[in-house]
mmCIF file of C-alpha atoms and ligand atoms in Angstrom:
data_model
loop_
_atom_site.group_PDB
_atom_site.id
_atom_site.type_symbol
_atom_site.label_atom_id
_atom_site.label_comp_id
_atom_site.label_asym_id
_atom_site.label_seq_id
_atom_site.Cartn_x
_atom_site.Cartn_y
_atom_site.Cartn_z
ATOM 1 C CA MET A 17 0.057 0.155 0.051
ATOM 2 C CA THR A 18 2.300 2.687 -1.042
ATOM 3 C CA ASP A 19 1.820 6.531 -2.422
ATOM 4 C CA THR A 20 5.168 8.577 -3.073
ATOM 5 C CA MET A 21 2.717 11.627 -3.418
ATOM 6 C CA SER A 22 1.372 11.596 0.091
ATOM 7 C CA GLY A 23 4.481 10.461 1.676
ATOM 8 C CA LEU A 24 2.829 8.379 4.670
ATOM 9 C CA THR A 25 4.413 5.978 6.662
ATOM 10 C CA LEU A 26 2.278 4.065 9.281
ATOM 11 C CA VAL A 27 5.076 3.060 12.064
ATOM 12 C CA SER A 28 3.411 -0.138 13.613
ATOM 13 C CA HIS A 29 3.645 -2.729 15.648
ATOM 14 C CA ALA A 30 1.774 -6.098 14.331
ATOM 15 C CA LEU A 31 -0.513 -6.623 17.230
ATOM 16 C CA CYS A 32 -1.041 -3.011 18.246
ATOM 17 C CA PRO A 33 -4.716 -2.030 18.501
ATOM 18 C CA TYR A 34 -4.014 1.720 19.061
ATOM 19 C CA VAL A 35 -2.292 0.977 15.343
ATOM 20 C CA GLN A 36 -5.026 -0.402 13.643
ATOM 21 C CA ARG A 37 -7.037 2.786 14.678
ATOM 22 C CA ALA A 38 -4.915 4.860 12.218
ATOM 23 C CA ALA A 39 -4.544 2.194 9.595
ATOM 24 C CA ILE A 40 -8.661 1.854 9.418
ATOM 25 C CA ALA A 41 -8.737 5.807 9.438
ATOM 26 C CA LEU A 42 -6.462 5.919 6.449
ATOM 27 C CA ILE A 43 -8.064 2.418 4.589
ATOM 28 C CA GLU A 44 -11.408 4.565 5.042
ATOM 29 C CA LYS A 45 -10.191 7.792 3.290
ATOM 30 C CA GLU A 46 -8.549 5.618 0.839
ATOM 31 C CA VAL A 47 -5.276 7.195 1.077
ATOM 32 C CA GLY A 48 -2.408 5.571 0.296
ATOM 33 C CA PHE A 49 0.310 4.719 3.040
ATOM 34 C CA GLU A 50 3.892 2.914 3.528
ATOM 35 C CA ARG A 51 3.659 0.336 6.683
ATOM 36 C CA ARG A 52 7.463 0.225 8.833
ATOM 37 C CA TRP A 53 7.162 -2.747 11.093
ATOM 38 C CA VAL A 54 8.871 -1.949 14.575
ATOM 39 C CA ASP A 55 10.373 -4.906 17.116
ATOM 40 C CA LEU A 56 8.551 -3.202 20.545
ATOM 41 C CA ALA A 57 10.851 -5.619 22.778
ATOM 42 C CA ASP A 58 13.899 -4.293 20.858
ATOM 43 C CA LYS A 59 13.147 -0.695 20.022
ATOM 44 C CA PRO A 60 15.606 0.358 17.228
ATOM 45 C CA ASP A 61 17.064 3.954 17.513
ATOM 46 C CA TRP A 62 15.077 5.019 14.551
ATOM 47 C CA PHE A 63 12.078 4.312 16.311
ATOM 48 C CA ARG A 64 13.222 6.405 19.634
ATOM 49 C CA ALA A 65 14.145 8.760 17.090
ATOM 50 C CA ILE A 66 10.627 9.887 16.158
ATOM 51 C CA SER A 67 8.630 7.747 18.977
ATOM 52 C CA PRO A 68 8.661 10.736 22.351
ATOM 53 C CA LEU A 69 7.015 7.967 24.030
ATOM 54 C CA GLY A 70 8.572 5.145 22.591
ATOM 55 C CA LYS A 71 5.348 3.862 21.662
ATOM 56 C CA THR A 72 3.140 3.017 18.435
ATOM 57 C CA PRO A 73 1.501 4.531 16.278
ATOM 58 C CA VAL A 74 3.921 7.102 14.573
ATOM 59 C CA LEU A 75 2.576 8.402 11.704
ATOM 60 C CA VAL A 76 5.443 9.857 9.613
ATOM 61 C CA VAL A 77 4.104 12.934 7.045
ATOM 62 C CA GLY A 78 6.676 13.743 4.661
ATOM 63 C CA GLU A 79 9.606 13.908 7.370
ATOM 64 C CA VAL A 80 7.102 14.980 10.093
ATOM 65 C CA PRO A 81 6.567 12.457 12.768
ATOM 66 C CA VAL A 82 2.884 12.522 14.385
ATOM 67 C CA PHE A 83 2.458 10.255 17.385
ATOM 68 C CA GLU A 84 -0.536 9.264 19.509
ATOM 69 C CA SER A 85 -3.475 7.693 17.939
ATOM 70 C CA ALA A 86 -6.250 9.969 18.672
ATOM 71 C CA VAL A 87 -4.164 12.941 17.288
ATOM 72 C CA ILE A 88 -3.066 11.231 14.186
ATOM 73 C CA CYS A 89 -6.612 10.420 13.479
ATOM 74 C CA ASP A 90 -7.713 13.895 14.041
ATOM 75 C CA TYR A 91 -4.796 15.277 11.498
ATOM 76 C CA LEU A 92 -5.810 12.776 9.090
ATOM 77 C CA ASP A 93 -9.270 13.447 9.507
ATOM 78 C CA GLU A 94 -8.479 17.103 8.968
ATOM 79 C CA VAL A 95 -7.099 16.591 5.926
ATOM 80 C CA HIS A 96 -8.266 14.055 3.653
ATOM 81 C CA ALA A 97 -11.973 13.316 3.008
ATOM 82 C CA PRO A 98 -14.793 11.865 3.941
ATOM 83 C CA ARG A 99 -15.026 13.459 7.281
ATOM 84 C CA LEU A 100 -15.056 10.730 10.225
ATOM 85 C CA HIS A 101 -15.658 12.866 13.212
ATOM 86 C CA PRO A 102 -19.427 14.699 13.531
ATOM 87 C CA GLU A 103 -19.318 18.197 12.239
ATOM 88 C CA ALA A 104 -20.666 19.736 14.987
ATOM 89 C CA PRO A 105 -18.415 20.754 17.672
ATOM 90 C CA LEU A 106 -20.295 19.233 20.955
ATOM 91 C CA ALA A 107 -20.682 15.811 19.150
ATOM 92 C CA ARG A 108 -17.473 15.827 17.838
ATOM 93 C CA ALA A 109 -16.249 15.901 21.632
ATOM 94 C CA ARG A 110 -18.676 13.642 22.524
ATOM 95 C CA HIS A 111 -16.655 11.297 20.109
ATOM 96 C CA ARG A 112 -13.570 11.728 20.935
ATOM 97 C CA ALA A 113 -14.561 11.373 25.131
ATOM 98 C CA TRP A 114 -15.770 7.783 23.369
ATOM 99 C CA ILE A 115 -12.565 7.252 22.049
ATOM 100 C CA ALA A 116 -10.629 7.955 25.261
ATOM 101 C CA PHE A 117 -13.345 5.283 26.965
ATOM 102 C CA ALA A 118 -11.956 2.886 24.030
ATOM 103 C CA SER A 119 -8.350 3.320 25.564
ATOM 104 C CA ALA A 120 -9.854 2.992 29.011
ATOM 105 C CA THR A 121 -11.209 -0.663 27.774
ATOM 106 C CA LEU A 122 -8.165 -1.530 26.216
ATOM 107 C CA ASP A 123 -6.296 -0.970 29.712
ATOM 108 C CA ASP A 124 -9.311 -3.392 31.341
ATOM 109 C CA ILE A 125 -8.346 -6.191 28.426
ATOM 110 C CA TRP A 126 -4.714 -5.259 29.392
ATOM 111 C CA GLY A 127 -5.548 -6.118 33.172
ATOM 112 C CA PHE A 128 -7.731 -9.294 31.996
ATOM 113 C CA TYR A 129 -5.289 -11.031 29.683
ATOM 114 C CA SER A 130 -1.985 -9.858 32.298
ATOM 115 C CA ALA A 131 -3.705 -11.464 35.658
ATOM 116 C CA ARG A 132 -1.960 -13.702 37.080
ATOM 117 C CA ASP A 133 -4.430 -15.096 39.651
ATOM 118 C CA ASP A 134 -8.343 -15.933 39.289
ATOM 119 C CA ALA A 135 -9.244 -13.171 41.610
ATOM 120 C CA THR A 136 -7.652 -10.438 39.653
ATOM 121 C CA TYR A 137 -8.559 -12.070 36.154
ATOM 122 C CA ASP A 138 -12.593 -12.518 37.146
ATOM 123 C CA ALA A 139 -12.632 -8.823 38.652
ATOM 124 C CA LYS A 140 -10.949 -7.519 35.099
ATOM 125 C CA HIS A 141 -13.601 -9.836 33.380
ATOM 126 C CA ALA A 142 -16.470 -7.905 35.426
ATOM 127 C CA ALA A 143 -14.845 -4.440 34.612
ATOM 128 C CA ILE A 144 -14.578 -4.902 30.863
ATOM 129 C CA ARG A 145 -18.827 -6.288 31.349
ATOM 130 C CA ALA A 146 -19.390 -2.922 32.930
ATOM 131 C CA LYS A 147 -17.662 -0.897 30.410
ATOM 132 C CA PHE A 148 -19.834 -2.803 27.624
ATOM 133 C CA ILE A 149 -22.799 -1.821 29.476
ATOM 134 C CA GLN A 150 -21.786 1.672 30.054
ATOM 135 C CA ALA A 151 -21.141 1.872 25.718
ATOM 136 C CA GLU A 152 -24.699 0.034 25.450
ATOM 137 C CA ALA A 153 -26.180 2.979 26.822
ATOM 138 C CA ALA A 154 -24.067 5.611 24.338
ATOM 139 C CA LEU A 155 -25.239 3.768 21.332
ATOM 140 C CA GLU A 156 -27.366 5.544 19.086
ATOM 141 C CA GLY A 157 -29.196 2.702 17.479
ATOM 142 C CA GLY A 158 -27.863 1.733 13.479
ATOM 143 C CA SER A 159 -25.160 -0.265 12.834
ATOM 144 C CA TYR A 160 -22.420 1.847 14.007
ATOM 145 C CA PHE A 161 -21.652 4.396 16.433
ATOM 146 C CA ALA A 162 -23.463 7.016 15.607
ATOM 147 C CA GLY A 163 -25.578 5.224 13.665
ATOM 148 C CA ALA A 164 -25.565 4.089 9.859
ATOM 149 C CA ARG A 165 -22.056 6.506 9.369
ATOM 150 C CA PHE A 166 -19.375 4.904 10.282
ATOM 151 C CA SER A 167 -17.157 6.794 12.673
ATOM 152 C CA LEU A 168 -13.208 7.436 14.174
ATOM 153 C CA VAL A 169 -15.201 5.957 18.111
ATOM 154 C CA ASP A 170 -15.925 2.797 15.131
ATOM 155 C CA ALA A 171 -12.770 2.963 14.794
ATOM 156 C CA ALA A 172 -11.031 2.816 18.087
ATOM 157 C CA PHE A 173 -13.832 -0.134 19.411
ATOM 158 C CA ALA A 174 -12.765 -2.262 16.252
ATOM 159 C CA PRO A 175 -9.552 -3.230 17.142
ATOM 160 C CA VAL A 176 -11.044 -3.341 20.810
ATOM 161 C CA PHE A 177 -13.401 -6.040 20.108
ATOM 162 C CA ARG A 178 -10.598 -8.159 18.256
ATOM 163 C CA TYR A 179 -9.221 -9.068 21.451
ATOM 164 C CA PHE A 180 -12.626 -10.837 22.047
ATOM 165 C CA ASP A 181 -12.126 -13.094 18.919
ATOM 166 C CA ALA A 182 -9.149 -14.562 21.010
ATOM 167 C CA PHE A 183 -10.531 -14.808 24.035
ATOM 168 C CA GLU A 184 -13.662 -16.613 22.498
ATOM 169 C CA ARG A 185 -11.263 -18.993 20.709
ATOM 170 C CA ALA A 186 -9.632 -20.142 24.015
ATOM 171 C CA GLY A 187 -13.408 -20.741 25.806
ATOM 172 C CA VAL A 188 -13.543 -17.840 27.380
ATOM 173 C CA ALA A 189 -16.964 -15.971 26.821
ATOM 174 C CA GLY A 190 -19.490 -13.902 28.816
ATOM 175 C CA PHE A 191 -18.261 -10.211 27.850
ATOM 176 C CA PHE A 192 -21.460 -9.154 26.043
ATOM 177 C CA ASP A 193 -24.579 -11.345 27.666
ATOM 178 C CA ALA A 194 -26.122 -8.171 29.106
ATOM 179 C CA THR A 195 -25.265 -6.009 25.713
ATOM 180 C CA PRO A 196 -27.078 -6.952 22.902
ATOM 181 C CA ARG A 197 -26.675 -3.549 20.730
ATOM 182 C CA VAL A 198 -22.750 -3.878 21.335
ATOM 183 C CA ARG A 199 -23.091 -7.240 20.254
ATOM 184 C CA ALA A 200 -24.750 -6.211 17.160
ATOM 185 C CA TRP A 201 -21.957 -3.187 16.566
ATOM 186 C CA ARG A 202 -18.862 -5.658 17.432
ATOM 187 C CA ALA A 203 -20.488 -7.944 14.421
ATOM 188 C CA ALA A 204 -21.255 -5.168 12.413
ATOM 189 C CA LEU A 205 -17.437 -3.660 12.789
ATOM 190 C CA ALA A 206 -15.702 -6.894 12.063
ATOM 191 C CA ALA A 207 -17.254 -6.949 9.063
ATOM 192 C CA ARG A 208 -16.183 -3.706 8.036
ATOM 193 C CA PRO A 209 -13.508 -3.790 4.978
ATOM 194 C CA SER A 210 -11.170 -1.618 6.338
ATOM 195 C CA VAL A 211 -11.246 -3.176 10.003
ATOM 196 C CA ILE A 212 -10.406 -6.485 8.366
ATOM 197 C CA ALA A 213 -7.558 -4.486 5.905
ATOM 198 C CA ALA A 214 -5.900 -2.859 8.979
ATOM 199 C CA ALA A 215 -4.594 -6.219 10.509
ATOM 200 C CA ALA A 216 -2.419 -8.604 9.133
ATOM 201 C CA PRO A 217 -3.930 -11.651 7.793
ATOM 202 C CA ASP A 218 -2.254 -13.645 10.633
ATOM 203 C CA TYR A 219 -3.020 -11.384 13.204
ATOM 204 C CA PRO A 220 -5.790 -14.335 15.080
ATOM 205 C CA GLU A 221 -2.676 -16.762 15.305
ATOM 206 C CA ARG A 222 0.081 -14.024 16.543
ATOM 207 C CA LEU A 223 -2.867 -12.802 19.223
ATOM 208 C CA ASP A 224 -3.164 -16.543 20.297
ATOM 209 C CA ASP A 225 0.493 -16.857 20.586
ATOM 210 C CA PHE A 226 1.031 -13.427 22.739
ATOM 211 C CA LEU A 227 -1.914 -14.501 24.875
ATOM 212 C CA ARG A 228 -0.688 -17.950 25.672
ATOM 213 C CA ALA A 229 2.839 -16.682 26.295
ATOM 214 C CA ARG A 230 1.873 -14.291 29.371
ATOM 215 C CA HIS A 231 2.162 -16.727 32.098
ATOM 216 C CA SER A 232 -1.382 -15.388 33.160
ATOM 217 C CA ALA A 233 -4.240 -16.864 34.564
ATOM 218 C CA LEU A 234 -6.219 -16.691 30.966
ATOM 219 C CA SER A 235 -2.920 -18.479 29.360
ATOM 220 C CA ARG A 236 -3.570 -21.348 31.902
ATOM 221 C CA ARG A 237 -7.299 -21.597 30.373
ATOM 222 C CA MET A 238 -5.603 -21.582 26.809
ATOM 223 C CA ALA A 239 -3.112 -24.143 27.598
ATOM 224 C CA ALA A 240 -5.990 -26.558 29.586
HETATM 225 N N1 LIG B 19 -1.874 6.599 23.921
HETATM 226 C C1 LIG B 19 -1.300 5.851 22.917
HETATM 227 C C2 LIG B 19 -0.766 4.406 23.201
HETATM 228 C C3 LIG B 19 0.228 3.597 22.392
HETATM 229 C C4 LIG B 19 0.011 2.365 22.815
HETATM 230 O O1 LIG B 19 0.253 2.225 23.916
HETATM 231 N N2 LIG B 19 1.125 1.647 22.545
HETATM 232 C C5 LIG B 19 1.937 0.439 22.470
HETATM 233 C C6 LIG B 19 1.690 -0.707 21.778
HETATM 234 S S1 LIG B 19 -0.213 -0.836 21.474
HETATM 235 C C7 LIG B 19 3.266 0.491 22.985
HETATM 236 O O2 LIG B 19 3.858 0.876 21.698
HETATM 237 N N3 LIG B 19 4.278 0.222 23.345
HETATM 238 C C8 LIG B 19 5.155 0.301 23.906
HETATM 239 C C9 LIG B 19 6.014 0.650 25.134
HETATM 240 O O3 LIG B 19 5.108 1.384 25.623
HETATM 241 O O4 LIG B 19 6.903 0.204 25.602
HETATM 242 C C10 LIG B 19 -1.849 5.892 21.537
HETATM 243 O O5 LIG B 19 -2.793 6.467 21.728
HETATM 244 O O6 LIG B 19 -1.139 6.165 20.265
#
């Protein structure tokens, strides 16, 4: 996926959900970009030089590195059509707030798959369910967060939902029992071409391997 005119390079890690947000936005906008992959376990000097927080994603625009996924998505939304944020400032602020909520949900997911003991595992399972109950109340009806139109909130939640494919492959379920609208939202996002294209074809296997190697309560269940 290369477009030498736009000169965009998305510095990526294969499993990073924040990278997927930016990739989804780029694909939705049909903006060509290159990928540069980085090993976060062994960060090279070129990466440290362009990523002040040492994190992916970084979008290099020409010579200028832009970091933080929400900032990258806002930038892309300002310069490339179609708009994926609402036009009205208050609606846009609300969408940005729900993107932050998606990040907080990712923190709970990290806590869940990293939990060493069963008590923490159960507490994180409950915290994630509670997050989805909150999201259920915020959904406006229709396939996506704000109805029929795909937005950057959808780009933020699509990689959140991908983790549950892995958890379900491991026989761990129950996260969406009380949230039918979130369930339908998850299914709509999983079918969206930009979401499918944002991750590599071997993403499920890589994620399973990563989760299995965590030495966590979830890893033990996966091995059982
Ligand atoms: N707030 C950042 C979070 C990005 C983030 O946490 N990236 C992770 C990978 S998914 C990372 O690069 N971690 C490496 C590290 O913290 O050393 C964003 O939205 O871009």
